[in-house]
Short mmCIF file of C-alpha atoms and ligand atoms in Angstrom, two decimals:
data_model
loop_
_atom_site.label_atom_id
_atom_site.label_comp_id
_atom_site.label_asym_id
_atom_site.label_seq_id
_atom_site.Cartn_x
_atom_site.Cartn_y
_atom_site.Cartn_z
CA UNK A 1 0.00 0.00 0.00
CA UNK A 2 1.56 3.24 -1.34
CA UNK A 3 0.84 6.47 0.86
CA UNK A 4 1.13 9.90 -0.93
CA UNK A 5 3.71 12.52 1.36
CA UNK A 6 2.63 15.66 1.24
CA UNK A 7 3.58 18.56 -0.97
CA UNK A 8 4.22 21.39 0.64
CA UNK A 9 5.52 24.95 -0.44
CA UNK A 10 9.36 23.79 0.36
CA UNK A 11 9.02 21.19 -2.30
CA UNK A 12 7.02 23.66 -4.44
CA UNK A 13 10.24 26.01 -4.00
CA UNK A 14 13.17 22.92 -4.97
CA UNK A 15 10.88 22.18 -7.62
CA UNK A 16 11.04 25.77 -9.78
CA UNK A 17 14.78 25.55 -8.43
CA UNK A 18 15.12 22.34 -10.84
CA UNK A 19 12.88 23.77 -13.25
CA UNK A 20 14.70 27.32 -13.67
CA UNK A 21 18.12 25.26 -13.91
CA UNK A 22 16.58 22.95 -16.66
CA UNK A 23 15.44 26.37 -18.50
CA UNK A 24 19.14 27.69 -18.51
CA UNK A 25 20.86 24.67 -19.87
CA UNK A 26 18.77 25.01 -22.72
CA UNK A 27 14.76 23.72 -22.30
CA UNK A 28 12.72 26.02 -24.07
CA UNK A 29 9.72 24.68 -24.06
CA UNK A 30 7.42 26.05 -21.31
CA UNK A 31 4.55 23.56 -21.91
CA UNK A 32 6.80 20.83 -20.69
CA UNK A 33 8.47 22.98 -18.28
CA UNK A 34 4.97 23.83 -16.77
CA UNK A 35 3.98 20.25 -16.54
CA UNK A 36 7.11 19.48 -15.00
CA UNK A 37 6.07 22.00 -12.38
CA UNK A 38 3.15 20.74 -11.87
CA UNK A 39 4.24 17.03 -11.21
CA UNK A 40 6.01 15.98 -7.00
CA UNK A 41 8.79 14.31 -8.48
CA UNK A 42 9.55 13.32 -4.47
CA UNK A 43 6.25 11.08 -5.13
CA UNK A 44 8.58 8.61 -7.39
CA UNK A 45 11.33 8.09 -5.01
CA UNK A 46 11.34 7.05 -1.27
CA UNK A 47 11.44 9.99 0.76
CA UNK A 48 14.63 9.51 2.47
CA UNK A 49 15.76 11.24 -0.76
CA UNK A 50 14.23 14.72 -0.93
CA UNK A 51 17.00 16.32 -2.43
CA UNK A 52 17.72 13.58 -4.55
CA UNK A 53 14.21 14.11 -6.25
CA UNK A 54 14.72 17.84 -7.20
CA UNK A 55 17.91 17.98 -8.42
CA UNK A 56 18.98 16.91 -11.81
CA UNK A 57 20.16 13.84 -11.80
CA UNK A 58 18.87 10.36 -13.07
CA UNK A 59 18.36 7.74 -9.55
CA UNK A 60 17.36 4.14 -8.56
CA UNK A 61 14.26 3.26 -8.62
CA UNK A 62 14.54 -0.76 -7.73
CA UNK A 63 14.46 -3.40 -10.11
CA UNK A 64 17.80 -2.28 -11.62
CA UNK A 65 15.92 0.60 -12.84
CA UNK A 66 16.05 4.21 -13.02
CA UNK A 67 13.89 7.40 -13.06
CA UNK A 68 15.67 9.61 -16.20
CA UNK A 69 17.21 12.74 -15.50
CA UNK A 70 14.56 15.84 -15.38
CA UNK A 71 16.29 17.30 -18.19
CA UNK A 72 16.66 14.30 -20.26
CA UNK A 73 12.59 13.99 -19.51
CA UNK A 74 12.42 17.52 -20.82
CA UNK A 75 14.61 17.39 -23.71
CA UNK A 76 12.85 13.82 -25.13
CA UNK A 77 9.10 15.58 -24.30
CA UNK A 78 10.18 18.64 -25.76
CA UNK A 79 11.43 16.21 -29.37
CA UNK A 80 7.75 14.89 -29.47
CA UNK A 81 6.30 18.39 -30.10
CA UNK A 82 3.41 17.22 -28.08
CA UNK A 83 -0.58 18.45 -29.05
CA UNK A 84 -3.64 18.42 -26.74
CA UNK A 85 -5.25 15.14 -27.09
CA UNK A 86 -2.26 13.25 -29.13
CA UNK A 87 -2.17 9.14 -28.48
CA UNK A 88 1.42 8.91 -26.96
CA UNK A 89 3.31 5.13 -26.64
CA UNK A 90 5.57 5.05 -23.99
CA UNK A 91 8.13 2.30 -23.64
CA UNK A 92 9.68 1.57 -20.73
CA UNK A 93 6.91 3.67 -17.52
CA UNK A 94 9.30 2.79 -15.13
CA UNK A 95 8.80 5.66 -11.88
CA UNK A 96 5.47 7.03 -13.98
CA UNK A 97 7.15 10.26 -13.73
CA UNK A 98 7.91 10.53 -17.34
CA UNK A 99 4.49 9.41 -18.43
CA UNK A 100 2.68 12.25 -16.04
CA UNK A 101 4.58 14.88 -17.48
CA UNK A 102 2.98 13.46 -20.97
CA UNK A 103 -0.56 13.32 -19.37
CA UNK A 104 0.09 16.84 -18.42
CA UNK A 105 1.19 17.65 -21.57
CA UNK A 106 -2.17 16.95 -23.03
CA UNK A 107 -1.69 13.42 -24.30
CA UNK A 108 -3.19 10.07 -23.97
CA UNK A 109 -0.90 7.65 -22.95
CA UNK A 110 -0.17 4.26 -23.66
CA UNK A 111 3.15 2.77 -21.60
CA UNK A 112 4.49 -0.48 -21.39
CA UNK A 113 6.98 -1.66 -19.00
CA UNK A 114 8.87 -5.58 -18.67
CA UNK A 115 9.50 -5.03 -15.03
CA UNK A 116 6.61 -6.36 -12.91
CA UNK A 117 7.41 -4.89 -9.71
CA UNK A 118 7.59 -1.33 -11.72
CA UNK A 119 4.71 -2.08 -13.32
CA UNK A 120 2.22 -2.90 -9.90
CA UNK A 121 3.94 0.04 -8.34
CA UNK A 122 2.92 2.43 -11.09
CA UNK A 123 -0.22 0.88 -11.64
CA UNK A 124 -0.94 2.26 -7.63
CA UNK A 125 0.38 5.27 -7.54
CA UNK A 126 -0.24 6.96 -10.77
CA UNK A 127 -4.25 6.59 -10.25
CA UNK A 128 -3.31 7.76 -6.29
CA UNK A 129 -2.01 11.32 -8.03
CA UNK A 130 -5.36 11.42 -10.22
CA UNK A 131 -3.59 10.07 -13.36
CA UNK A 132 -5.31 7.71 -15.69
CA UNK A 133 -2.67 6.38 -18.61
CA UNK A 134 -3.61 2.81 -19.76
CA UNK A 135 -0.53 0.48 -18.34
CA UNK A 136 0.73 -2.71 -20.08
CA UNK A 137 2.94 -5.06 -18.65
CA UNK A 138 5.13 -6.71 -21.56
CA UNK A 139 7.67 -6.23 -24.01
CA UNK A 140 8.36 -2.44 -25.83
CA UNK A 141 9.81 -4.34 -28.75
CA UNK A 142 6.00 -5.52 -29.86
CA UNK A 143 4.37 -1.84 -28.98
CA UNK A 144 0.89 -2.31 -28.72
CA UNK A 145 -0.60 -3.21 -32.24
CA UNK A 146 -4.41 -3.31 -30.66
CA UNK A 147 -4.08 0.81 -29.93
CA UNK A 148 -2.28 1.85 -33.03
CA UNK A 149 -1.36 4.05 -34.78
CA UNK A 150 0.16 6.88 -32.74
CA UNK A 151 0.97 10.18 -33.30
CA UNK A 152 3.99 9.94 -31.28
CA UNK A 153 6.20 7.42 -29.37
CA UNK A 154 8.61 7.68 -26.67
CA UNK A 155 11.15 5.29 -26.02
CA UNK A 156 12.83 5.56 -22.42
CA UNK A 157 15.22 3.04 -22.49
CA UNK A 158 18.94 2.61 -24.92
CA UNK A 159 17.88 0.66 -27.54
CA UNK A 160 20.16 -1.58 -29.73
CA UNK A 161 18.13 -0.76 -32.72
CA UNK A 162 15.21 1.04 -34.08
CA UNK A 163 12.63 -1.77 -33.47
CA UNK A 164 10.16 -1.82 -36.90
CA UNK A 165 7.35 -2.35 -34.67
CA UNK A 166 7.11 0.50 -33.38
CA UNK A 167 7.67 3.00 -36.59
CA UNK A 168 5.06 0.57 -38.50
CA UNK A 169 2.74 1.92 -35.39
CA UNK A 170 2.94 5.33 -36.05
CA UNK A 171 0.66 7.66 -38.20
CA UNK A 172 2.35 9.31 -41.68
CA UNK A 173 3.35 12.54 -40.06
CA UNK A 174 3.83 11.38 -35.98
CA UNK A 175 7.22 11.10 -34.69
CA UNK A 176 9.64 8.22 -32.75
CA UNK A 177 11.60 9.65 -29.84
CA UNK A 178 14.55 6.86 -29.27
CA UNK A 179 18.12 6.63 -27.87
CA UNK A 180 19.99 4.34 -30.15
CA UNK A 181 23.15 2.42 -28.91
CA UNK A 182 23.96 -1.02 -27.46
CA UNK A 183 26.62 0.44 -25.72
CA UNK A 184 27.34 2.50 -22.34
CA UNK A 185 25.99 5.97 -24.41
CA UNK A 186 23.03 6.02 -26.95
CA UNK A 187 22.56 8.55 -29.53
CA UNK A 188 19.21 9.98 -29.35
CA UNK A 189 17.05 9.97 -32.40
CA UNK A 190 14.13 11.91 -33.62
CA UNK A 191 12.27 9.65 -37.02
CA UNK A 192 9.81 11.85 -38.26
CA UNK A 193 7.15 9.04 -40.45
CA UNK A 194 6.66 11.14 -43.68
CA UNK A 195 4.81 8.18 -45.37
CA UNK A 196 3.73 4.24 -45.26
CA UNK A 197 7.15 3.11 -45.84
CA UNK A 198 9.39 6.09 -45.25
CA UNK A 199 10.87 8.50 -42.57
CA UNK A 200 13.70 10.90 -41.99
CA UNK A 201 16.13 10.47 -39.56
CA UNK A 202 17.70 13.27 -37.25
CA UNK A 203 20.67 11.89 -34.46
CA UNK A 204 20.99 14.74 -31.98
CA UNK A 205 23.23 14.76 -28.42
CA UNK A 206 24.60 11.27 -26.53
CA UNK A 207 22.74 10.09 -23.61
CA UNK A 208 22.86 7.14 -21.31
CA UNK A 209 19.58 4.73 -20.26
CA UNK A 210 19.56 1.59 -18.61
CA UNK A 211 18.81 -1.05 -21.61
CA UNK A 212 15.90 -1.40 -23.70
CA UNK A 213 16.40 -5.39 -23.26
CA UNK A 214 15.15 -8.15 -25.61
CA UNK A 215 13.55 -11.70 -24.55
CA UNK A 216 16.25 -13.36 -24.35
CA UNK A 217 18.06 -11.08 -22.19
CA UNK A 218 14.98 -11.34 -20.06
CA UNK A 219 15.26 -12.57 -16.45
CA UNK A 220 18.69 -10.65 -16.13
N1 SAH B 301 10.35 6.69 -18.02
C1 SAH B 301 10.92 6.05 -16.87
C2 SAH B 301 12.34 5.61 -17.16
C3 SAH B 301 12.62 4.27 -16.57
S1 SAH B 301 14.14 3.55 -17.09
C4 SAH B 301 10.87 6.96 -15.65
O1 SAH B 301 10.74 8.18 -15.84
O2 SAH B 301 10.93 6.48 -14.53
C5 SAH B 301 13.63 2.59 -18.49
C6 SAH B 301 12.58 1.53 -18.24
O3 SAH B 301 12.45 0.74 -19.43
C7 SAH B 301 12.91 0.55 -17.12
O4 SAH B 301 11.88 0.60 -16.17
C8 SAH B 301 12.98 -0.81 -17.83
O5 SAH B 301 12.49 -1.88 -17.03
C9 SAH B 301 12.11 -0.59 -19.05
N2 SAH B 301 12.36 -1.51 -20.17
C10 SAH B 301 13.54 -2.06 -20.58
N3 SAH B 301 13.34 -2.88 -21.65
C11 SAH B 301 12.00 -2.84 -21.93
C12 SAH B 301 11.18 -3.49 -22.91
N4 SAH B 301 11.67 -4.34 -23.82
N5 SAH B 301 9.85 -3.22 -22.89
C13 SAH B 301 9.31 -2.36 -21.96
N6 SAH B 301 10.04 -1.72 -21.01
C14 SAH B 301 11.37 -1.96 -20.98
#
């Protein structure tokens, strides 16, 4: 049983701390700096670790797992160019704290996680913090063909490669968020779908995220 801390005006104050320092290295988006606002980050992380939650930095989470850094959250929302009422796949919910600041983006959100123990803890507390995605426990590689197409995906773990599945999900027009690398560092890559069988590619700054990890690595 998860039970909500409070959130008072001192974590109202670290939180436009985080959100002014995510402005000046470079997020210029206020929509998704406004939702980020909006959104107790402290909710996703055990409360011995106040600070931990409003600073920028990527933590653990359990499960091997981690919550991305705000500004990596920022800079991937801000690449999806996000429009009221958009159907947005997430892969990899992890925390939930990525796919609230989608939901308070506007979006409709579809997120899929392999973890089970993520996935019952998010599937608690997002509902808790009056947030209704729709949850799926499974693999990221397969998307979710039943709910497509999308007008936008988000992919929140290093992938090896740019699974087909998931560009074959999206509308002509909607865009794939991904970082690409099998590596330590991904490269993260904006496919915008300009037709049935075609898309442009854009690779923009190095990142790093905990694996986007295939069946058979499954169980590790
Ligand atoms: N958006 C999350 C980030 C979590 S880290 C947050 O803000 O908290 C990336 C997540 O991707 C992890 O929870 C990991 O378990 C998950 N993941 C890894 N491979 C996956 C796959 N094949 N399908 C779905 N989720 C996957």
């Amino acid at each position: 049983m998860i039970r909500l801390p409070e959130d008072n005006f001192k974590h109202q104050g670290m939180r436009k701390k985080l959100i002014d320092q995510l402005r000046e290295k470079g997020i210029k988006n206020e929509g998704v700096l406004n939702a980020m606002m909006k959104i107790p980050r402290h909710f996703f992380l055990d409360l011995a670790f106040l600070n931990q939650a409003y600073s920028d930095q990527a933590f653990q989470i359990g499960a091997g797992q981690t919550i991305s850094q705000p500004f990596t959250v920022a800079y991937q929302t801000s690449l999806l160019e996000l429009k009221k009422g958009e159907k947005v796949l997430e892969i990899g919910t992890g925390s939930g704290y990525q796919t609230c600041v989608l939901l308070e983006c506007g979006a409709k959100v579809f997120s899929i996680e392999r973890q089970k123990e993520l996935y019952d803890r998010t599937k608690e507390l997002l509902p808790m913090m009056n947030y209704a995605p729709k949850l799926f426990y499974g693999d990221g590689y397969k998307g979710l063909a039943t709910y497509a197409p999308f007008d936008k995906v988000l992919v929140t773990c290093g992938a090896p490669f740019i699974p087909e599945e998931l560009i074959k999900q999206l509308k002509v027009g909607g865009i794939l968020v991904i970082p690409v690398g099998s590596g330590g560092v991904q490269v993260m890559t904006r496919i915008v779908k300009t037709g049935d069988d075609s898309y442009e590619k854009e690779e923009l700054s190095n990142f790093r995220f905990v694996p986007m990890l295939e069946n058979k690595d499954w169980g590790k």
